[in-house]
């Protein structure tokens, strides 16, 4: 009996490691950085770290839902940039427009993604690749081929969303946490969330079990679009302007943090909290690279690539040892 | 993709540190800002680079900062260097992180003219002067940042148009190879060029397509344009790389660049200037990336209490048939 | 079950003159079918007769090309499965259709999770309800575990529990027993009884005659997409039913017992394959099996006793911690499926959907897949050689397909099974491991497959037969090895192979907790 | 009525199979009618030469996608190949090319190993190389573009044989080879089987891991070849820009060409035409001098329409 319990707890431990592999790496990484770099643990640095991560986190939240459903959304980067431009543009007409305009447009793009994917059976990869182009094209059209940058009036209340702080910590961080909490609730505690898992796990079965597959997919991509829009709004408020050059390649960042967080790209399994950990890990790595300071910028990308690989390989090996 | 098409841009001035600081009566002084005085020799200096050092401009720029710091005797652990890998949020975070690590003076090569406000605010809060190089930010000089050192992109475009008028003799059909969309450098160089070109009625723009500051894209686009507009007699490329790409395309199509089709571009890289010498190129408006000496000089003056003008615009050099052979050594690679 | 009393109410479900075409196939041809309230209605026919297609028309998966669907007398169109479910029609499809990565409880309540007042999913209640519900189906595993950790049979029970617990007025079951154990079948019948007494109408598809006569009131026979008979079942002699299904004269159908196995084989030689002390992954503890050339060895056991794992372990598809497999005295390298295959061992896996067919590929390509290297000199595919093989096996196994180029996923379940059997026979194996080879195969074809097994054994092949149908196992095997909880619990030879003996060996000492093997700590 | 639905099914099936070819023809006709100076040998030559690298990469991508995988690393592999060329050009063009292709093979081995033996999902395994690979190329090249002067090497990109550009010949030969591999070899049939159902293929005794690794190796090698050709055409090794976003172009070509991302099917000719279609679209947009914004939106629309027509019901 005792022998059994030990193996049982051993297996459970391996299970925790696998599911929380990224979290373990994160904790170890933070600890190491804390000791190695004198400035790492400073309040300013930590504040900076979480604030920087919050924009990507919001995008990755939507991506998590999409990936759990077995899909992928490549349009988030462009959509994010578009959201930022629209928010800055809308800020001329007041706070409400600054928030609702980008939300509406980005959600609409997500909605169309979802519609095409759910109703025509086209592959998400290619549909969202097309809307990546579309959203970027729209952004350029709105800004005279990128020549116009809309500025937010420095006195605008809108700026608080990006630049305000509560207890010294940036407003975007709080908003991100709130969104993640809601996201967790949505994924774990609603029928919608259960449908998402079911669609990702076995779409055909989900159809036969009478789940509203098409509707769920459409909602998912709309959600992802909307969250990219939210990230755009926060960024516009943070940067005080609708910067046209952001968001290039952000979709790949979002996908990698979601995967680092332990969500299966094949769908059917994943966690919101894992994504948060993934975002923090990525930010941590960038911060550490800065702290080291001597790394040639070309080496930095080699290191990021290698790091991504190491985390994924470790996770994979842990997962294997668990099923053994 | 984190490799945004490199935008070897701007900045400028003839080689080394020659400058023509626009003199200004009441510049920004240490007193005015109320910043503490620091000694450049012992201070912690931060340099935030915007993009990977993967093109001549960025390589030379970063190297120039490092070299000058070494020359001034700044210890290597006192010079903090970060690279934002073309990610604006990351550049803000980089700057904040350097401030956090005790940077007392900052040199920033902004990724974009807009959007660095949070980083500048952080520097202001810590009373750290910021010199922006190569690209101007749209914030308030002296309050948000100390000064901008670099060239005027609009003016570069204008001068390219003048060079074009000279090379073509004032008549011709012009194709423009634009830089990356959404980039301020592209916007300014296009605006300057077109406005100035309007003064020469004989020159008309027949096509403008983006070559994304990239040689191979420039080449591909040019190949297409040669087919659809065989009457093109001049090409304005918004950086040298695209210009060189256009030369390749023209050669492959059996035309002789520099003669049948005139080529003018901006940057001043060795490859382009050498092509002028070889006779396949017509003019290059220079953008000099060697900001190191000037940046540190400016900071030194500021700490000395001297007034610093809001922007230090460098009079760009220019290469054409008349001087390329002598000056090719000034170009950078 | 007693025949329903004449009720004057409208039929719960009715199709009139339904036609359904697929490219190259007329799957349903002017089919009419009526389901009276409270009756258990058998739907029978050969493989590919159109049973599953009819069911999918009833449940909104397919739209009929012609004809009408009526629910309680009212014409309806079910655009999607959910429409049918809303109308109180609940279905268990032929292939298990659940979400493997999701918890057992999650699967049972998917789409109708119990909610708290705040509208959030109430996990506590859901787990409790699921536990309670599943007890009635013989599943007392931890309902929080992912579904895929259950065996196929148990998954089928979960699907059943799900279907029945939806307050359905009609329950449709497409071959529910094909992956069930005798004991589970009993559980299923208990459930059926209960539903019946509650006045719920049931459509029941099965190829097992005994079951049909046990549970069904009426029958509709489909042949080649057409209804050839419809009426009460009990008055219809079994032989006549078979004759209706196959479309052959009664005379032609020899009624020689339920299976087509012949006499015992010559089994005196040395074992060709010896698997010794196999152990691994808490599923197998100590299993030793040997197979002689020309011998059919039956593997008996309860669900989860490790039969499939034993077969998989022999070919190297199941990770082992201990034990060895010897072929003709030479040890096989562990975990190398290809090596085992090259040595002449073939495994027909249990789950044809996930482990068998390559859905995108044609029937031809599926058949030649495993034999491809031997048919392809220098790695270049020879179509002529393929065609010969394909022709032989399509004829021999009577595979019903529009052409060899038809996608295998478009075949009926039973025909897919035959394609897989053909795949393995085409490799010319010395040892054939058959995990539920006749699952989902119709009576006619089943007899053929059984005769084939017999014939192969005569030719000197060693066969390991795993079957949930005891009759098949008992009639077909020269020797039966009984597994319990991943260990050999007994071995029966010759006359000792009787249903009673096998059941005794299976059940001995399994006083409760025999599902423990399912449980991962 | 039902005959009508059958007719429609036939039309759909026809479009599914021949949609790309039709689209290419339509676009050609459009250009002949509305684009100045379109009908000239030089113009067709330009289009074919420009399409060649994408086409070559897309062939490898199609094989990878056939196994239900994806290879995001192709652009970076091109960059690595480009970075290596100037280092070995001194030893002759052949050596340089061989070294570059070996680098592609090694990258492929690396991704293939991660996918086949460690079971890491293709998109993420190759994403790591996409991120790190270009960095590596830049490290090799010290971030510098290097002008090349070796005449023989430059011939690859600019020369021709019997009036056909060498690049086009290479792409054509590779396409024919790819077609033969897929249709006529056991390797090709194994590949689609693995993409169709991997566990079943494993149980059928197919050399699953070996096939997977080989597929990534082929993709890597083809990407390297494309990198060599692009470098030669440019007359310079430009690791920072060569092959940028190539993964997306190649995937688009493959999918537009009718190969589903769900694996189990490879359409080689479709892929070639997919690459041609995207090339023609771009050419048309440039020749009509549309601004970047419009060009991107039009491309998006064309991709959606082309894939809609060629789609098979699939979930991803
Ligand atoms: N999606 C499809 N596309 C093309 N043909 C199909 C499709 N589904 C079924 N068919 C064909 O329709 C016919 C009837 O198939 P169905 O699955 O209904 O048979 P079944 O009676 O359920 O057989 P089994 O007992 O083997 O399950 C078969 O010939 C089959 O090949
Ligand atoms: N780790 C595993 N990997 C792959 N397949 C597994 C694994 N564990 C169980 N299975 C599969 O689950 C199915 C059912 O296993 P179970 O424990 O019920 O064995 P069984 O005695 O063969 O029972 P039955 O075949 O009657 O369902 C088998 O097909 C088995 O191969
Ligand atoms: Mg069926
Ligand atoms: Mg089994």
mmCIF file of C-alpha atoms in Angstrom, chain C residues 51-315:
data_model
loop_
_atom_site.group_PDB
_atom_site.id
_atom_site.type_symbol
_atom_site.label_atom_id
_atom_site.label_comp_id
_atom_site.label_asym_id
_atom_site.label_seq_id
_atom_site.Cartn_x
_atom_site.Cartn_y
_atom_site.Cartn_z
ATOM 1 C CA UNK C 51 -28.527 1.051 -41.785
ATOM 2 C CA UNK C 52 -26.140 3.696 -40.536
ATOM 3 C CA UNK C 53 -27.144 5.981 -43.347
ATOM 4 C CA UNK C 54 -30.798 5.653 -42.433
ATOM 5 C CA UNK C 55 -29.957 6.439 -38.846
ATOM 6 C CA UNK C 56 -28.008 9.487 -39.876
ATOM 7 C CA UNK C 57 -30.977 10.659 -41.889
ATOM 8 C CA UNK C 58 -33.184 10.184 -38.824
ATOM 9 C CA UNK C 59 -30.846 12.251 -36.667
ATOM 10 C CA UNK C 60 -30.106 15.140 -38.954
ATOM 11 C CA UNK C 61 -26.538 14.212 -39.871
ATOM 12 C CA UNK C 62 -27.569 13.731 -43.491
ATOM 13 C CA UNK C 63 -30.379 15.378 -45.380
ATOM 14 C CA UNK C 64 -32.451 13.044 -47.527
ATOM 15 C CA UNK C 65 -32.315 13.734 -51.251
ATOM 16 C CA UNK C 66 -35.951 12.751 -51.522
ATOM 17 C CA UNK C 67 -38.675 11.796 -49.125
ATOM 18 C CA UNK C 68 -39.941 13.045 -45.852
ATOM 19 C CA UNK C 69 -39.253 12.730 -42.188
ATOM 20 C CA UNK C 70 -42.130 12.856 -39.696
ATOM 21 C CA UNK C 71 -41.963 13.255 -35.971
ATOM 22 C CA UNK C 72 -45.162 12.479 -34.038
ATOM 23 C CA UNK C 73 -47.007 12.745 -37.306
ATOM 24 C CA UNK C 74 -45.673 16.183 -38.143
ATOM 25 C CA UNK C 75 -43.272 16.627 -41.042
ATOM 26 C CA UNK C 76 -39.908 17.862 -39.787
ATOM 27 C CA UNK C 77 -36.486 18.613 -41.134
ATOM 28 C CA UNK C 78 -33.529 18.058 -38.884
ATOM 29 C CA UNK C 79 -30.836 20.280 -40.258
ATOM 30 C CA UNK C 80 -28.292 19.330 -37.649
ATOM 31 C CA UNK C 81 -27.971 16.650 -34.999
ATOM 32 C CA UNK C 82 -28.934 19.149 -32.373
ATOM 33 C CA UNK C 83 -32.361 19.565 -33.983
ATOM 34 C CA UNK C 84 -33.014 15.874 -33.587
ATOM 35 C CA UNK C 85 -31.786 15.952 -30.024
ATOM 36 C CA UNK C 86 -34.101 18.786 -29.200
ATOM 37 C CA UNK C 87 -36.930 16.683 -30.572
ATOM 38 C CA UNK C 88 -36.011 13.993 -28.050
ATOM 39 C CA UNK C 89 -34.053 11.682 -30.315
ATOM 40 C CA UNK C 90 -30.850 10.473 -28.795
ATOM 41 C CA UNK C 91 -28.296 8.412 -30.660
ATOM 42 C CA UNK C 92 -25.348 6.154 -30.054
ATOM 43 C CA UNK C 93 -23.470 6.006 -33.311
ATOM 44 C CA UNK C 94 -21.633 3.027 -34.643
ATOM 45 C CA UNK C 95 -18.216 4.493 -33.928
ATOM 46 C CA UNK C 96 -17.803 5.887 -30.455
ATOM 47 C CA UNK C 97 -18.318 9.590 -30.720
ATOM 48 C CA UNK C 98 -17.121 11.151 -27.538
ATOM 49 C CA UNK C 99 -14.264 13.495 -26.683
ATOM 50 C CA UNK C 100 -11.266 11.410 -25.630
ATOM 51 C CA UNK C 101 -9.318 14.118 -23.818
ATOM 52 C CA UNK C 102 -12.287 15.274 -21.784
ATOM 53 C CA UNK C 103 -13.247 13.823 -18.427
ATOM 54 C CA UNK C 104 -15.745 11.003 -18.270
ATOM 55 C CA UNK C 105 -18.221 13.192 -16.455
ATOM 56 C CA UNK C 106 -17.645 16.005 -18.908
ATOM 57 C CA UNK C 107 -18.539 13.685 -21.741
ATOM 58 C CA UNK C 108 -21.718 12.487 -20.114
ATOM 59 C CA UNK C 109 -22.982 15.996 -19.519
ATOM 60 C CA UNK C 110 -21.427 17.791 -22.445
ATOM 61 C CA UNK C 111 -23.756 20.499 -23.647
ATOM 62 C CA UNK C 112 -26.130 20.164 -20.701
ATOM 63 C CA UNK C 113 -23.863 20.614 -17.739
ATOM 64 C CA UNK C 114 -25.595 21.253 -14.427
ATOM 65 C CA UNK C 115 -25.239 24.885 -13.506
ATOM 66 C CA UNK C 116 -25.173 26.896 -10.339
ATOM 67 C CA UNK C 117 -27.517 29.764 -9.765
ATOM 68 C CA UNK C 118 -24.928 32.083 -11.232
ATOM 69 C CA UNK C 119 -25.075 30.118 -14.444
ATOM 70 C CA UNK C 120 -21.659 28.576 -14.005
ATOM 71 C CA UNK C 121 -20.934 24.914 -14.503
ATOM 72 C CA UNK C 122 -21.353 23.113 -11.221
ATOM 73 C CA UNK C 123 -18.512 20.625 -11.290
ATOM 74 C CA UNK C 124 -19.260 19.171 -7.913
ATOM 75 C CA UNK C 125 -22.780 18.269 -8.861
ATOM 76 C CA UNK C 126 -21.714 17.129 -12.258
ATOM 77 C CA UNK C 127 -19.183 14.687 -10.859
ATOM 78 C CA UNK C 128 -21.663 13.422 -8.297
ATOM 79 C CA UNK C 129 -24.405 12.995 -10.876
ATOM 80 C CA UNK C 130 -22.077 11.291 -13.307
ATOM 81 C CA UNK C 131 -20.827 8.915 -10.643
ATOM 82 C CA UNK C 132 -24.360 8.068 -9.672
ATOM 83 C CA UNK C 133 -25.497 7.626 -13.244
ATOM 84 C CA UNK C 134 -22.560 5.522 -14.389
ATOM 85 C CA UNK C 135 -22.923 3.082 -11.517
ATOM 86 C CA UNK C 136 -25.990 1.817 -13.291
ATOM 87 C CA UNK C 137 -23.774 1.027 -16.259
ATOM 88 C CA UNK C 138 -21.114 -0.888 -14.452
ATOM 89 C CA UNK C 139 -18.590 1.907 -14.521
ATOM 90 C CA UNK C 140 -17.285 2.913 -11.147
ATOM 91 C CA UNK C 141 -14.128 4.567 -12.263
ATOM 92 C CA UNK C 142 -13.109 8.000 -11.216
ATOM 93 C CA UNK C 143 -15.315 10.191 -13.384
ATOM 94 C CA UNK C 144 -12.729 12.977 -13.428
ATOM 95 C CA UNK C 145 -10.366 10.916 -15.513
ATOM 96 C CA UNK C 146 -10.062 11.562 -19.211
ATOM 97 C CA UNK C 147 -12.297 9.337 -21.262
ATOM 98 C CA UNK C 148 -9.499 7.879 -23.348
ATOM 99 C CA UNK C 149 -8.160 6.032 -20.340
ATOM 100 C CA UNK C 150 -11.198 3.787 -20.568
ATOM 101 C CA UNK C 151 -11.364 0.823 -22.865
ATOM 102 C CA UNK C 152 -13.521 0.931 -25.951
ATOM 103 C CA UNK C 153 -16.248 -1.055 -24.287
ATOM 104 C CA UNK C 154 -16.415 1.191 -21.298
ATOM 105 C CA UNK C 155 -16.479 4.185 -23.580
ATOM 106 C CA UNK C 156 -19.453 2.671 -25.325
ATOM 107 C CA UNK C 157 -21.181 2.410 -21.966
ATOM 108 C CA UNK C 158 -20.453 6.047 -21.283
ATOM 109 C CA UNK C 159 -21.969 6.926 -24.644
ATOM 110 C CA UNK C 160 -24.997 4.884 -23.727
ATOM 111 C CA UNK C 161 -25.320 6.556 -20.353
ATOM 112 C CA UNK C 162 -25.093 9.904 -22.028
ATOM 113 C CA UNK C 163 -27.675 9.078 -24.654
ATOM 114 C CA UNK C 164 -30.165 7.633 -22.235
ATOM 115 C CA UNK C 165 -29.862 10.315 -19.607
ATOM 116 C CA UNK C 166 -31.073 13.051 -21.914
ATOM 117 C CA UNK C 167 -34.773 12.423 -21.316
ATOM 118 C CA UNK C 168 -35.060 11.102 -24.816
ATOM 119 C CA UNK C 169 -38.287 9.811 -26.282
ATOM 120 C CA UNK C 170 -36.395 7.833 -28.879
ATOM 121 C CA UNK C 171 -33.044 6.152 -28.445
ATOM 122 C CA UNK C 172 -31.199 4.939 -31.503
ATOM 123 C CA UNK C 173 -28.377 2.466 -31.105
ATOM 124 C CA UNK C 174 -26.127 1.565 -33.992
ATOM 125 C CA UNK C 175 -24.395 -1.695 -33.090
ATOM 126 C CA UNK C 176 -24.091 -0.891 -29.409
ATOM 127 C CA UNK C 177 -22.906 -4.338 -28.432
ATOM 128 C CA UNK C 178 -20.163 -4.757 -30.992
ATOM 129 C CA UNK C 179 -17.520 -3.697 -28.515
ATOM 130 C CA UNK C 180 -19.144 -4.918 -25.335
ATOM 131 C CA UNK C 181 -18.355 -7.810 -23.052
ATOM 132 C CA UNK C 182 -21.022 -10.382 -22.256
ATOM 133 C CA UNK C 183 -21.377 -8.819 -18.862
ATOM 134 C CA UNK C 184 -21.711 -5.354 -20.301
ATOM 135 C CA UNK C 185 -24.190 -6.634 -22.791
ATOM 136 C CA UNK C 186 -26.282 -7.733 -19.871
ATOM 137 C CA UNK C 187 -26.052 -4.285 -18.383
ATOM 138 C CA UNK C 188 -27.114 -2.865 -21.702
ATOM 139 C CA UNK C 189 -30.132 -5.120 -21.807
ATOM 140 C CA UNK C 190 -31.111 -4.072 -18.327
ATOM 141 C CA UNK C 191 -31.005 -0.504 -19.514
ATOM 142 C CA UNK C 192 -33.025 -1.428 -22.569
ATOM 143 C CA UNK C 193 -35.604 -3.078 -20.392
ATOM 144 C CA UNK C 194 -35.872 -0.043 -18.264
ATOM 145 C CA UNK C 195 -36.270 2.247 -21.254
ATOM 146 C CA UNK C 196 -38.837 -0.066 -22.695
ATOM 147 C CA UNK C 197 -40.868 -0.023 -19.538
ATOM 148 C CA UNK C 198 -40.685 3.743 -19.562
ATOM 149 C CA UNK C 199 -42.293 3.712 -22.968
ATOM 150 C CA UNK C 200 -39.262 4.968 -24.842
ATOM 151 C CA UNK C 201 -38.998 3.805 -28.422
ATOM 152 C CA UNK C 202 -35.760 2.219 -29.486
ATOM 153 C CA UNK C 203 -34.114 1.590 -32.817
ATOM 154 C CA UNK C 204 -31.649 -1.214 -32.472
ATOM 155 C CA UNK C 205 -29.023 -2.162 -35.028
ATOM 156 C CA UNK C 206 -27.037 -5.328 -34.565
ATOM 157 C CA UNK C 207 -25.596 -8.212 -36.465
ATOM 158 C CA UNK C 208 -26.042 -10.564 -33.533
ATOM 159 C CA UNK C 209 -29.171 -12.637 -34.055
ATOM 160 C CA UNK C 210 -29.516 -13.791 -30.478
ATOM 161 C CA UNK C 211 -29.669 -10.273 -29.234
ATOM 162 C CA UNK C 212 -32.216 -9.232 -31.777
ATOM 163 C CA UNK C 213 -34.579 -11.972 -30.781
ATOM 164 C CA UNK C 214 -34.007 -11.205 -27.141
ATOM 165 C CA UNK C 215 -34.797 -7.554 -27.178
ATOM 166 C CA UNK C 216 -36.663 -6.514 -30.280
ATOM 167 C CA UNK C 217 -40.340 -6.366 -31.033
ATOM 168 C CA UNK C 218 -40.288 -5.612 -34.700
ATOM 169 C CA UNK C 219 -37.801 -5.604 -37.497
ATOM 170 C CA UNK C 220 -37.012 -3.776 -40.698
ATOM 171 C CA UNK C 221 -34.671 -5.467 -43.105
ATOM 172 C CA UNK C 222 -32.609 -3.404 -45.505
ATOM 173 C CA UNK C 223 -30.880 -4.785 -48.534
ATOM 174 C CA UNK C 224 -28.885 -2.653 -50.929
ATOM 175 C CA UNK C 225 -30.577 0.457 -49.646
ATOM 176 C CA UNK C 226 -34.114 -0.883 -50.003
ATOM 177 C CA UNK C 227 -36.577 -2.139 -47.424
ATOM 178 C CA UNK C 228 -37.208 -5.786 -48.153
ATOM 179 C CA UNK C 229 -39.249 -6.568 -45.087
ATOM 180 C CA UNK C 230 -40.863 -4.844 -42.170
ATOM 181 C CA UNK C 231 -42.979 -6.369 -39.453
ATOM 182 C CA UNK C 232 -43.006 -8.080 -36.068
ATOM 183 C CA UNK C 233 -39.828 -9.980 -35.337
ATOM 184 C CA UNK C 234 -40.888 -12.882 -33.160
ATOM 185 C CA UNK C 235 -42.995 -14.719 -35.763
ATOM 186 C CA UNK C 236 -40.139 -14.542 -38.231
ATOM 187 C CA UNK C 237 -37.876 -17.584 -38.094
ATOM 188 C CA UNK C 238 -34.240 -16.767 -37.744
ATOM 189 C CA UNK C 239 -33.285 -18.517 -40.925
ATOM 190 C CA UNK C 240 -35.819 -16.532 -42.838
ATOM 191 C CA UNK C 241 -34.499 -13.295 -41.426
ATOM 192 C CA UNK C 242 -31.021 -14.214 -42.538
ATOM 193 C CA UNK C 243 -32.323 -15.154 -45.925
ATOM 194 C CA UNK C 244 -34.055 -11.793 -46.209
ATOM 195 C CA UNK C 245 -30.900 -9.958 -45.288
ATOM 196 C CA UNK C 246 -28.665 -11.816 -47.642
ATOM 197 C CA UNK C 247 -31.206 -12.098 -50.414
ATOM 198 C CA UNK C 248 -30.517 -15.774 -50.813
ATOM 199 C CA UNK C 249 -32.798 -18.800 -50.690
ATOM 200 C CA UNK C 250 -33.245 -20.385 -47.322
ATOM 201 C CA UNK C 251 -32.006 -23.621 -48.710
ATOM 202 C CA UNK C 252 -28.753 -22.042 -49.550
ATOM 203 C CA UNK C 253 -28.095 -20.988 -46.033
ATOM 204 C CA UNK C 254 -26.713 -23.868 -44.149
ATOM 205 C CA UNK C 255 -27.717 -23.552 -40.609
ATOM 206 C CA UNK C 256 -24.837 -25.220 -38.891
ATOM 207 C CA UNK C 257 -24.678 -23.574 -35.533
ATOM 208 C CA UNK C 258 -23.842 -19.979 -35.041
ATOM 209 C CA UNK C 259 -20.304 -19.972 -36.269
ATOM 210 C CA UNK C 260 -18.637 -21.334 -39.328
ATOM 211 C CA UNK C 261 -15.612 -22.800 -37.661
ATOM 212 C CA UNK C 262 -14.626 -26.295 -38.587
ATOM 213 C CA UNK C 263 -13.018 -28.978 -36.513
ATOM 214 C CA UNK C 264 -9.902 -28.656 -34.468
ATOM 215 C CA UNK C 265 -6.584 -28.242 -36.142
ATOM 216 C CA UNK C 266 -3.382 -30.102 -36.092
ATOM 217 C CA UNK C 267 -1.499 -28.495 -33.270
ATOM 218 C CA UNK C 268 1.283 -30.758 -32.279
ATOM 219 C CA UNK C 269 4.274 -28.840 -33.446
ATOM 220 C CA UNK C 270 6.547 -26.610 -31.432
ATOM 221 C CA UNK C 271 5.199 -23.129 -30.679
ATOM 222 C CA UNK C 272 6.061 -20.675 -33.407
ATOM 223 C CA UNK C 273 5.502 -17.672 -31.221
ATOM 224 C CA UNK C 274 6.200 -17.486 -27.547
ATOM 225 C CA UNK C 275 5.376 -14.414 -25.536
ATOM 226 C CA UNK C 276 6.724 -14.734 -22.050
ATOM 227 C CA UNK C 277 5.997 -12.816 -18.876
ATOM 228 C CA UNK C 278 4.832 -9.684 -20.606
ATOM 229 C CA UNK C 279 4.447 -6.790 -18.206
ATOM 230 C CA UNK C 280 4.010 -3.092 -18.690
ATOM 231 C CA UNK C 281 2.236 0.146 -17.891
ATOM 232 C CA UNK C 282 0.202 -1.328 -15.045
ATOM 233 C CA UNK C 283 -2.021 -3.013 -17.586
ATOM 234 C CA UNK C 284 -0.097 -6.214 -18.061
ATOM 235 C CA UNK C 285 1.457 -7.961 -15.102
ATOM 236 C CA UNK C 286 2.425 -11.383 -16.212
ATOM 237 C CA UNK C 287 1.110 -12.749 -19.453
ATOM 238 C CA UNK C 288 2.573 -15.684 -21.299
ATOM 239 C CA UNK C 289 1.031 -16.982 -24.485
ATOM 240 C CA UNK C 290 2.329 -19.322 -27.098
ATOM 241 C CA UNK C 291 0.989 -20.050 -30.549
ATOM 242 C CA UNK C 292 1.792 -23.045 -32.678
ATOM 243 C CA UNK C 293 1.585 -23.058 -36.428
ATOM 244 C CA UNK C 294 -1.916 -24.011 -37.457
ATOM 245 C CA UNK C 295 -3.363 -23.265 -34.069
ATOM 246 C CA UNK C 296 -6.086 -20.826 -33.148
ATOM 247 C CA UNK C 297 -5.522 -19.550 -29.642
ATOM 248 C CA UNK C 298 -8.425 -17.714 -28.098
ATOM 249 C CA UNK C 299 -7.815 -14.958 -25.604
ATOM 250 C CA UNK C 300 -10.658 -14.520 -23.163
ATOM 251 C CA UNK C 301 -11.163 -12.048 -20.385
ATOM 252 C CA UNK C 302 -13.197 -9.213 -19.126
ATOM 253 C CA UNK C 303 -13.032 -5.732 -20.407
ATOM 254 C CA UNK C 304 -9.710 -4.315 -19.382
ATOM 255 C CA UNK C 305 -8.197 -7.654 -18.590
ATOM 256 C CA UNK C 306 -5.411 -6.853 -21.001
ATOM 257 C CA UNK C 307 -6.237 -8.860 -24.091
ATOM 258 C CA UNK C 308 -5.739 -6.059 -26.547
ATOM 259 C CA UNK C 309 -2.618 -5.000 -24.735
ATOM 260 C CA UNK C 310 -1.233 -8.511 -25.030
ATOM 261 C CA UNK C 311 -1.762 -8.486 -28.756
ATOM 262 C CA UNK C 312 -0.280 -5.037 -29.089
ATOM 263 C CA UNK C 313 2.656 -5.960 -26.922
ATOM 264 C CA UNK C 314 3.465 -8.909 -29.150
ATOM 265 C CA UNK C 315 3.895 -6.696 -32.200
#
